[in-house]
């Protein structure tokens, strides 16, 4: 069994990006610039955004944190999005989700210029992905695909079972693994809360992607010997033995599943760091105008 070490791999890719930024600087080019919009005081969102900003600094990108009060109106937030769309120094930006309930997330996502949508959530980027066109891939699936590629995991002809059909993980993951390509050519089954005999489906999988948000949902008896297991879940559970009284676990019962796998991602330290790194890769692409040109 090999652990897919997202922390180590993302650091290696960050080093590659840092070299590229240094080269741009030497040549007097434009330094990639990512902005993150954070609304309110959601503690998890604050941690995510802080990590993103810190990662930008590590590779030499410019970063801007746009902090807004919980009570901001939708119109004011839309204005902030328009300002970022029109700021020539900002190559890409994200609006950290979830947003407060009084703000319509869909309207905000639609207002982001697809050329600067480095989270890959805008329907233009999603549609381009589905059609196999150049686009900003959504960060988490992009991170997973990069991980499979860099670890040289063969996907062609394999049966991939995805658990969860969210717009940001399960559904795009299904599209990416089923399309033609280096990482792709899988036969994909997307399972969800209405799936009949979900354990039976998962048992057939050569590749399992678990993105549900339920701790230890995937148990040892659901996993075929030699399967590749990608655990996207991030769940905080009580743990009296831990210093904080809680700890993070994935959607996979790691202790029971790991011995049966060929490859598995740990939580933390698997998919999470790859997600942040994908955002940096998309920002680099935005800065180089690789997807949409000048
Ligand atoms: P979501 O809540 O939007 O979607 C969950 C999906 O799971 C839904 O499609 C639902 O149908 C399915 N589901 C729920 N209960 C089920 C059940 N009993 N049986 C089968 N399917 C069921 O979640 P999401 O945004 O895709 O995130 C999933 C998990 O991944 C969460 O723990 C989240 O924190 C984590 N996450 C991690 C990263 C990362 O970078 N590591 C990124 C995004 C999300």
mmCIF file of C-alpha atoms and ligand atoms in Angstrom:
data_model
loop_
_atom_site.group_PDB
_atom_site.id
_atom_site.type_symbol
_atom_site.label_atom_id
_atom_site.label_comp_id
_atom_site.label_asym_id
_atom_site.label_seq_id
_atom_site.Cartn_x
_atom_site.Cartn_y
_atom_site.Cartn_z
ATOM 1 C CA UNK A 1 0.000 0.000 0.000
ATOM 2 C CA UNK A 2 1.303 3.435 -0.959
ATOM 3 C CA UNK A 3 0.152 6.586 0.796
ATOM 4 C CA UNK A 4 -0.642 9.377 -1.653
ATOM 5 C CA UNK A 5 1.153 12.151 0.184
ATOM 6 C CA UNK A 6 -0.590 15.368 -0.844
ATOM 7 C CA UNK A 7 1.483 17.458 1.509
ATOM 8 C CA UNK A 8 4.763 16.361 -0.040
ATOM 9 C CA UNK A 9 3.501 16.455 -3.633
ATOM 10 C CA UNK A 10 1.917 19.895 -3.263
ATOM 11 C CA UNK A 11 5.183 21.183 -1.793
ATOM 12 C CA UNK A 12 7.093 19.829 -4.787
ATOM 13 C CA UNK A 13 4.678 21.515 -7.199
ATOM 14 C CA UNK A 14 4.896 24.731 -5.172
ATOM 15 C CA UNK A 15 8.676 24.600 -5.580
ATOM 16 C CA UNK A 16 8.200 24.292 -9.343
ATOM 17 C CA UNK A 17 5.834 27.268 -9.322
ATOM 18 C CA UNK A 18 8.278 29.290 -7.194
ATOM 19 C CA UNK A 19 11.012 28.679 -9.781
ATOM 20 C CA UNK A 20 8.653 29.818 -12.532
ATOM 21 C CA UNK A 21 7.752 32.995 -10.607
ATOM 22 C CA UNK A 22 11.443 33.729 -9.988
ATOM 23 C CA UNK A 23 12.035 33.419 -13.739
ATOM 24 C CA UNK A 24 9.135 35.800 -14.484
ATOM 25 C CA UNK A 25 10.603 38.296 -11.981
ATOM 26 C CA UNK A 26 14.041 38.043 -13.548
ATOM 27 C CA UNK A 27 12.546 38.800 -16.937
ATOM 28 C CA UNK A 28 10.593 41.765 -15.577
ATOM 29 C CA UNK A 29 7.241 40.060 -16.241
ATOM 30 C CA UNK A 30 4.018 40.377 -14.279
ATOM 31 C CA UNK A 31 3.884 38.605 -10.916
ATOM 32 C CA UNK A 32 0.761 36.392 -10.634
ATOM 33 C CA UNK A 33 -1.790 37.989 -8.324
ATOM 34 C CA UNK A 34 -4.615 36.115 -6.575
ATOM 35 C CA UNK A 35 -7.348 37.790 -4.541
ATOM 36 C CA UNK A 36 -9.632 36.051 -2.048
ATOM 37 C CA UNK A 37 -12.926 37.466 -0.845
ATOM 38 C CA UNK A 38 -13.893 36.391 2.663
ATOM 39 C CA UNK A 39 -17.330 37.297 4.008
ATOM 40 C CA UNK A 40 -18.103 37.036 7.724
ATOM 41 C CA UNK A 41 -16.379 35.109 10.477
ATOM 42 C CA UNK A 42 -16.920 31.414 9.547
ATOM 43 C CA UNK A 43 -13.916 29.783 11.294
ATOM 44 C CA UNK A 44 -13.385 27.059 8.661
ATOM 45 C CA UNK A 45 -13.511 29.647 5.850
ATOM 46 C CA UNK A 46 -10.996 31.816 7.690
ATOM 47 C CA UNK A 47 -8.588 28.865 7.922
ATOM 48 C CA UNK A 48 -9.052 27.974 4.234
ATOM 49 C CA UNK A 49 -8.481 31.550 3.084
ATOM 50 C CA UNK A 50 -5.475 32.002 5.366
ATOM 51 C CA UNK A 51 -3.926 28.834 3.862
ATOM 52 C CA UNK A 52 -4.534 30.094 0.352
ATOM 53 C CA UNK A 53 -2.949 33.486 1.058
ATOM 54 C CA UNK A 54 0.011 31.836 2.829
ATOM 55 C CA UNK A 55 0.552 29.481 -0.115
ATOM 56 C CA UNK A 56 0.595 32.453 -2.507
ATOM 57 C CA UNK A 57 3.345 34.058 -0.452
ATOM 58 C CA UNK A 58 5.336 30.798 -0.409
ATOM 59 C CA UNK A 59 5.549 30.668 -4.204
ATOM 60 C CA UNK A 60 6.111 34.413 -4.648
ATOM 61 C CA UNK A 61 2.639 35.360 -5.922
ATOM 62 C CA UNK A 62 0.993 38.594 -4.878
ATOM 63 C CA UNK A 63 -2.140 38.049 -2.834
ATOM 64 C CA UNK A 64 -4.947 40.319 -1.694
ATOM 65 C CA UNK A 65 -7.446 39.460 0.994
ATOM 66 C CA UNK A 66 -10.752 41.287 0.607
ATOM 67 C CA UNK A 67 -12.565 41.011 3.952
ATOM 68 C CA UNK A 68 -16.247 41.889 4.158
ATOM 69 C CA UNK A 69 -18.619 42.058 7.108
ATOM 70 C CA UNK A 70 -21.210 39.283 7.605
ATOM 71 C CA UNK A 71 -23.934 41.922 7.052
ATOM 72 C CA UNK A 72 -22.742 43.003 3.589
ATOM 73 C CA UNK A 73 -25.618 43.236 1.095
ATOM 74 C CA UNK A 74 -25.688 41.165 -2.068
ATOM 75 C CA UNK A 75 -25.441 44.356 -4.141
ATOM 76 C CA UNK A 76 -22.315 45.431 -2.239
ATOM 77 C CA UNK A 77 -20.718 42.016 -2.704
ATOM 78 C CA UNK A 78 -21.583 42.064 -6.412
ATOM 79 C CA UNK A 79 -19.858 45.458 -6.602
ATOM 80 C CA UNK A 80 -16.748 43.972 -4.942
ATOM 81 C CA UNK A 81 -16.779 41.176 -7.558
ATOM 82 C CA UNK A 82 -17.102 43.720 -10.389
ATOM 83 C CA UNK A 83 -14.196 45.709 -8.953
ATOM 84 C CA UNK A 84 -12.000 42.593 -8.982
ATOM 85 C CA UNK A 85 -13.171 41.701 -12.509
ATOM 86 C CA UNK A 86 -12.041 45.136 -13.657
ATOM 87 C CA UNK A 87 -8.775 45.368 -11.724
ATOM 88 C CA UNK A 88 -6.044 44.734 -14.312
ATOM 89 C CA UNK A 89 -3.502 43.685 -11.686
ATOM 90 C CA UNK A 90 -5.678 40.822 -10.347
ATOM 91 C CA UNK A 91 -5.194 37.694 -12.475
ATOM 92 C CA UNK A 92 -7.690 35.554 -10.635
ATOM 93 C CA UNK A 93 -9.867 35.578 -7.545
ATOM 94 C CA UNK A 94 -12.094 33.407 -5.444
ATOM 95 C CA UNK A 95 -15.105 34.148 -3.285
ATOM 96 C CA UNK A 96 -14.855 31.755 -0.348
ATOM 97 C CA UNK A 97 -18.035 29.715 0.134
ATOM 98 C CA UNK A 98 -20.321 29.328 1.991
ATOM 99 C CA UNK A 99 -21.727 32.858 1.941
ATOM 100 C CA UNK A 100 -24.196 34.182 4.529
ATOM 101 C CA UNK A 101 -27.759 32.967 3.905
ATOM 102 C CA UNK A 102 -29.066 36.333 2.682
ATOM 103 C CA UNK A 103 -26.667 36.234 -0.282
ATOM 104 C CA UNK A 104 -27.422 34.154 -3.360
ATOM 105 C CA UNK A 105 -24.237 32.166 -4.069
ATOM 106 C CA UNK A 106 -25.288 31.417 -7.624
ATOM 107 C CA UNK A 107 -25.657 35.117 -8.479
ATOM 108 C CA UNK A 108 -22.206 35.826 -7.047
ATOM 109 C CA UNK A 109 -20.584 32.928 -8.938
ATOM 110 C CA UNK A 110 -22.230 34.040 -12.179
ATOM 111 C CA UNK A 111 -20.889 37.587 -11.696
ATOM 112 C CA UNK A 112 -17.260 36.412 -11.660
ATOM 113 C CA UNK A 113 -15.501 36.928 -14.987
ATOM 114 C CA UNK A 114 -14.785 33.364 -16.261
ATOM 115 C CA UNK A 115 -11.290 34.570 -17.242
ATOM 116 C CA UNK A 116 -10.565 35.221 -13.544
ATOM 117 C CA UNK A 117 -12.565 32.280 -12.137
ATOM 118 C CA UNK A 118 -9.591 30.316 -10.789
ATOM 119 C CA UNK A 119 -11.911 28.185 -8.614
ATOM 120 C CA UNK A 120 -13.460 26.878 -11.845
ATOM 121 C CA UNK A 121 -17.017 27.229 -10.482
ATOM 122 C CA UNK A 122 -18.456 29.455 -13.234
ATOM 123 C CA UNK A 123 -20.721 27.593 -15.704
ATOM 124 C CA UNK A 124 -18.502 28.739 -18.587
ATOM 125 C CA UNK A 125 -15.510 26.929 -17.092
ATOM 126 C CA UNK A 126 -17.633 23.962 -16.027
ATOM 127 C CA UNK A 127 -19.101 23.685 -19.527
ATOM 128 C CA UNK A 128 -15.692 23.948 -21.150
ATOM 129 C CA UNK A 129 -14.458 21.191 -18.842
ATOM 130 C CA UNK A 130 -17.380 18.959 -19.839
ATOM 131 C CA UNK A 131 -16.571 19.571 -23.519
ATOM 132 C CA UNK A 132 -12.867 18.822 -23.010
ATOM 133 C CA UNK A 133 -11.872 22.421 -23.810
ATOM 134 C CA UNK A 134 -9.147 24.406 -22.052
ATOM 135 C CA UNK A 135 -10.526 25.817 -18.796
ATOM 136 C CA UNK A 136 -9.845 26.381 -15.130
ATOM 137 C CA UNK A 137 -10.608 23.004 -13.592
ATOM 138 C CA UNK A 138 -12.357 23.098 -10.207
ATOM 139 C CA UNK A 139 -9.625 23.031 -7.582
ATOM 140 C CA UNK A 140 -10.349 19.769 -5.745
ATOM 141 C CA UNK A 141 -10.860 17.553 -8.827
ATOM 142 C CA UNK A 142 -7.839 19.248 -10.452
ATOM 143 C CA UNK A 143 -5.777 18.354 -7.383
ATOM 144 C CA UNK A 144 -6.935 14.733 -7.482
ATOM 145 C CA UNK A 145 -6.244 14.357 -11.198
ATOM 146 C CA UNK A 146 -2.780 15.884 -10.708
ATOM 147 C CA UNK A 147 -2.112 13.469 -7.865
ATOM 148 C CA UNK A 148 -3.138 10.429 -9.944
ATOM 149 C CA UNK A 149 -0.949 11.659 -12.807
ATOM 150 C CA UNK A 150 2.145 12.432 -10.727
ATOM 151 C CA UNK A 151 1.956 9.081 -8.933
ATOM 152 C CA UNK A 152 1.659 7.348 -12.320
ATOM 153 C CA UNK A 153 -1.608 5.615 -11.440
ATOM 154 C CA UNK A 154 -3.144 3.950 -14.492
ATOM 155 C CA UNK A 155 -6.795 4.936 -14.899
ATOM 156 C CA UNK A 156 -7.586 3.758 -18.446
ATOM 157 C CA UNK A 157 -10.328 1.131 -18.488
ATOM 158 C CA UNK A 158 -10.686 1.182 -14.709
ATOM 159 C CA UNK A 159 -14.021 1.319 -12.941
ATOM 160 C CA UNK A 160 -14.189 4.477 -10.838
ATOM 161 C CA UNK A 161 -16.960 4.780 -8.277
ATOM 162 C CA UNK A 162 -17.563 8.279 -6.986
ATOM 163 C CA UNK A 163 -19.524 8.743 -3.802
ATOM 164 C CA UNK A 164 -21.259 12.147 -3.728
ATOM 165 C CA UNK A 165 -22.506 14.295 -6.602
ATOM 166 C CA UNK A 166 -21.737 17.850 -5.482
ATOM 167 C CA UNK A 167 -21.045 20.502 -8.110
ATOM 168 C CA UNK A 168 -17.550 21.129 -6.766
ATOM 169 C CA UNK A 169 -16.283 17.563 -6.247
ATOM 170 C CA UNK A 170 -18.364 14.495 -7.187
ATOM 171 C CA UNK A 171 -19.891 15.625 -10.483
ATOM 172 C CA UNK A 172 -16.753 17.238 -12.011
ATOM 173 C CA UNK A 173 -14.685 14.272 -10.815
ATOM 174 C CA UNK A 174 -16.996 11.958 -12.763
ATOM 175 C CA UNK A 175 -16.605 14.085 -15.894
ATOM 176 C CA UNK A 176 -12.810 14.225 -15.627
ATOM 177 C CA UNK A 177 -12.315 10.514 -15.004
ATOM 178 C CA UNK A 178 -14.614 9.494 -17.853
ATOM 179 C CA UNK A 179 -13.208 11.834 -20.516
ATOM 180 C CA UNK A 180 -10.402 10.874 -22.884
ATOM 181 C CA UNK A 181 -6.947 11.676 -21.595
ATOM 182 C CA UNK A 182 -3.880 10.789 -19.613
ATOM 183 C CA UNK A 183 -5.921 10.676 -16.428
ATOM 184 C CA UNK A 184 -9.302 9.527 -17.654
ATOM 185 C CA UNK A 185 -10.805 6.797 -19.824
ATOM 186 C CA UNK A 186 -12.451 5.293 -16.758
ATOM 187 C CA UNK A 187 -15.882 3.744 -16.630
ATOM 188 C CA UNK A 188 -17.544 5.936 -14.023
ATOM 189 C CA UNK A 189 -20.380 5.296 -11.620
ATOM 190 C CA UNK A 190 -21.577 8.279 -9.605
ATOM 191 C CA UNK A 191 -23.352 7.249 -6.423
ATOM 192 C CA UNK A 192 -25.288 9.457 -4.006
ATOM 193 C CA UNK A 193 -27.842 9.491 -1.230
ATOM 194 C CA UNK A 194 -30.518 7.823 -3.424
ATOM 195 C CA UNK A 195 -28.275 5.047 -4.772
ATOM 196 C CA UNK A 196 -29.539 1.497 -4.141
ATOM 197 C CA UNK A 197 -26.972 -0.901 -2.707
ATOM 198 C CA UNK A 198 -24.205 1.667 -2.525
ATOM 199 C CA UNK A 199 -21.804 -0.724 -0.701
ATOM 200 C CA UNK A 200 -22.272 -3.272 -3.528
ATOM 201 C CA UNK A 201 -21.388 -0.590 -6.117
ATOM 202 C CA UNK A 202 -18.325 0.564 -4.209
ATOM 203 C CA UNK A 203 -17.133 -3.028 -3.829
ATOM 204 C CA UNK A 204 -16.777 -3.225 -7.647
ATOM 205 C CA UNK A 205 -14.526 -0.166 -7.816
ATOM 206 C CA UNK A 206 -10.910 -0.091 -8.928
ATOM 207 C CA UNK A 207 -10.847 3.596 -7.967
ATOM 208 C CA UNK A 208 -13.002 5.071 -5.183
ATOM 209 C CA UNK A 209 -13.473 8.815 -4.708
ATOM 210 C CA UNK A 210 -15.323 9.527 -1.467
ATOM 211 C CA UNK A 211 -16.807 13.054 -1.204
ATOM 212 C CA UNK A 212 -19.758 12.815 1.129
ATOM 213 C CA UNK A 213 -18.939 14.598 4.375
ATOM 214 C CA UNK A 214 -19.749 11.676 6.693
ATOM 215 C CA UNK A 215 -16.903 10.419 8.908
ATOM 216 C CA UNK A 216 -15.797 6.833 8.221
ATOM 217 C CA UNK A 217 -18.604 6.248 5.703
ATOM 218 C CA UNK A 218 -16.474 3.908 3.578
ATOM 219 C CA UNK A 219 -15.762 0.811 5.655
ATOM 220 C CA UNK A 220 -13.279 -2.004 5.092
ATOM 221 C CA UNK A 221 -15.899 -4.437 3.757
ATOM 222 C CA UNK A 222 -16.830 -1.956 0.974
ATOM 223 C CA UNK A 223 -13.367 -1.939 -0.603
ATOM 224 C CA UNK A 224 -11.950 -4.447 -3.089
ATOM 225 C CA UNK A 225 -8.355 -5.631 -2.574
ATOM 226 C CA UNK A 226 -5.951 -3.407 -4.515
ATOM 227 C CA UNK A 227 -8.341 -0.471 -4.962
ATOM 228 C CA UNK A 228 -7.125 3.127 -5.212
ATOM 229 C CA UNK A 229 -8.911 5.197 -2.566
ATOM 230 C CA UNK A 230 -9.192 8.987 -2.705
ATOM 231 C CA UNK A 231 -10.696 10.423 0.458
ATOM 232 C CA UNK A 232 -11.967 13.978 -0.050
ATOM 233 C CA UNK A 233 -13.942 14.289 3.188
ATOM 234 C CA UNK A 234 -12.878 16.636 5.954
ATOM 235 C CA UNK A 235 -14.835 15.981 9.135
ATOM 236 C CA UNK A 236 -14.080 17.146 12.650
ATOM 237 C CA UNK A 237 -14.896 14.542 15.292
ATOM 238 C CA UNK A 238 -14.561 14.489 19.079
ATOM 239 C CA UNK A 239 -11.390 12.914 20.370
ATOM 240 C CA UNK A 240 -10.756 13.203 24.108
ATOM 241 C CA UNK A 241 -7.171 12.004 23.577
ATOM 242 C CA UNK A 242 -6.375 14.922 21.252
ATOM 243 C CA UNK A 243 -5.029 18.211 22.631
ATOM 244 C CA UNK A 244 -7.943 20.234 21.223
ATOM 245 C CA UNK A 245 -10.497 17.520 22.076
ATOM 246 C CA UNK A 246 -11.235 17.023 18.364
ATOM 247 C CA UNK A 247 -9.456 15.772 15.266
ATOM 248 C CA UNK A 248 -9.961 15.695 11.504
ATOM 249 C CA UNK A 249 -10.984 12.500 9.739
ATOM 250 C CA UNK A 250 -12.036 11.704 6.201
ATOM 251 C CA UNK A 251 -15.038 9.882 4.772
ATOM 252 C CA UNK A 252 -13.031 6.644 4.742
ATOM 253 C CA UNK A 253 -12.348 4.411 7.731
ATOM 254 C CA UNK A 254 -8.611 4.668 7.107
ATOM 255 C CA UNK A 255 -7.442 2.039 9.609
ATOM 256 C CA UNK A 256 -9.726 -0.647 8.129
ATOM 257 C CA UNK A 257 -9.422 0.364 4.465
ATOM 258 C CA UNK A 258 -5.715 1.216 4.075
ATOM 259 C CA UNK A 259 -4.400 -2.374 4.372
ATOM 260 C CA UNK A 260 -6.590 -3.432 1.422
ATOM 261 C CA UNK A 261 -5.606 -0.593 -0.945
ATOM 262 C CA UNK A 262 -2.901 -0.174 -3.537
ATOM 263 C CA UNK A 263 -2.971 3.609 -2.958
ATOM 264 C CA UNK A 264 -4.803 5.766 -0.431
ATOM 265 C CA UNK A 265 -4.904 9.453 0.532
ATOM 266 C CA UNK A 266 -4.683 10.270 4.245
ATOM 267 C CA UNK A 267 -6.789 12.940 5.978
ATOM 268 C CA UNK A 268 -5.318 15.393 6.711
ATOM 269 C CA UNK A 269 -2.417 15.621 4.272
ATOM 270 C CA UNK A 270 -4.000 14.088 1.155
ATOM 271 C CA UNK A 271 -6.479 15.893 -1.063
ATOM 272 C CA UNK A 272 -6.608 19.093 1.054
ATOM 273 C CA UNK A 273 -3.116 20.433 0.253
ATOM 274 C CA UNK A 274 -3.583 19.478 -3.413
ATOM 275 C CA UNK A 275 -6.722 21.627 -3.565
ATOM 276 C CA UNK A 276 -4.845 24.742 -2.437
ATOM 277 C CA UNK A 277 -2.045 23.980 -4.853
ATOM 278 C CA UNK A 278 -4.527 23.682 -7.761
ATOM 279 C CA UNK A 279 -5.684 27.200 -7.076
ATOM 280 C CA UNK A 280 -2.095 28.372 -7.451
ATOM 281 C CA UNK A 281 -1.704 26.432 -10.713
ATOM 282 C CA UNK A 282 -4.896 28.030 -12.041
ATOM 283 C CA UNK A 283 -3.656 31.481 -10.989
ATOM 284 C CA UNK A 284 -0.407 30.870 -12.847
ATOM 285 C CA UNK A 285 -2.407 29.883 -15.941
ATOM 286 C CA UNK A 286 -4.513 33.056 -15.526
ATOM 287 C CA UNK A 287 -1.412 35.206 -15.236
ATOM 288 C CA UNK A 288 0.030 33.665 -18.397
ATOM 289 C CA UNK A 289 -3.381 34.058 -20.112
ATOM 290 C CA UNK A 290 -3.061 30.404 -21.043
ATOM 291 C CA UNK A 291 -6.780 29.623 -21.215
ATOM 292 C CA UNK A 292 -8.466 32.710 -22.645
ATOM 293 C CA UNK A 293 -5.566 34.548 -24.299
ATOM 294 C CA UNK A 294 -4.824 38.266 -24.005
HETATM 295 P P1 LIG B 1 -21.824 18.198 -0.384
HETATM 296 O O1 LIG B 1 -22.453 18.194 0.957
HETATM 297 O O2 LIG B 1 -22.082 19.308 -1.323
HETATM 298 O O3 LIG B 1 -22.216 16.848 -1.137
HETATM 299 C C1 LIG B 1 -22.239 15.634 -0.477
HETATM 300 C C2 LIG B 1 -22.720 14.573 -1.420
HETATM 301 O O4 LIG B 1 -22.751 13.353 -0.711
HETATM 302 C C3 LIG B 1 -24.110 14.815 -1.981
HETATM 303 O O5 LIG B 1 -24.041 14.705 -3.372
HETATM 304 C C4 LIG B 1 -24.964 13.692 -1.425
HETATM 305 O O6 LIG B 1 -25.844 13.119 -2.382
HETATM 306 C C5 LIG B 1 -23.938 12.655 -1.019
HETATM 307 N N1 LIG B 1 -24.391 11.940 0.164
HETATM 308 C C6 LIG B 1 -24.783 12.456 1.349
HETATM 309 N N2 LIG B 1 -25.174 11.469 2.179
HETATM 310 C C7 LIG B 1 -25.021 10.323 1.504
HETATM 311 C C8 LIG B 1 -25.258 8.977 1.833
HETATM 312 N N3 LIG B 1 -25.726 8.602 3.019
HETATM 313 N N4 LIG B 1 -25.002 8.051 0.888
HETATM 314 C C9 LIG B 1 -24.522 8.417 -0.318
HETATM 315 N N5 LIG B 1 -24.268 9.675 -0.663
HETATM 316 C C10 LIG B 1 -24.517 10.624 0.226
HETATM 317 O O7 LIG B 1 -20.290 17.985 -0.117
HETATM 318 P P2 LIG B 1 -18.930 18.381 -0.902
HETATM 319 O O8 LIG B 1 -18.814 19.838 -1.001
HETATM 320 O O9 LIG B 1 -18.775 17.558 -2.137
HETATM 321 O O10 LIG B 1 -17.881 17.874 0.178
HETATM 322 C C11 LIG B 1 -17.832 16.527 0.612
HETATM 323 C C12 LIG B 1 -16.773 16.397 1.666
HETATM 324 O O11 LIG B 1 -15.522 16.758 1.121
HETATM 325 C C13 LIG B 1 -16.947 17.306 2.888
HETATM 326 O O12 LIG B 1 -16.457 16.620 4.026
HETATM 327 C C14 LIG B 1 -16.081 18.491 2.579
HETATM 328 O O13 LIG B 1 -15.610 19.149 3.754
HETATM 329 C C15 LIG B 1 -14.945 17.826 1.870
HETATM 330 N N6 LIG B 1 -14.223 18.670 0.920
HETATM 331 C C16 LIG B 1 -12.885 18.617 0.974
HETATM 332 C C17 LIG B 1 -12.125 19.340 0.090
HETATM 333 C C18 LIG B 1 -10.642 19.214 0.156
HETATM 334 O O14 LIG B 1 -9.947 20.061 -0.369
HETATM 335 N N7 LIG B 1 -10.120 18.157 0.756
HETATM 336 C C19 LIG B 1 -12.746 20.147 -0.875
HETATM 337 C C20 LIG B 1 -14.127 20.168 -0.934
HETATM 338 C C21 LIG B 1 -14.881 19.408 -0.038
#
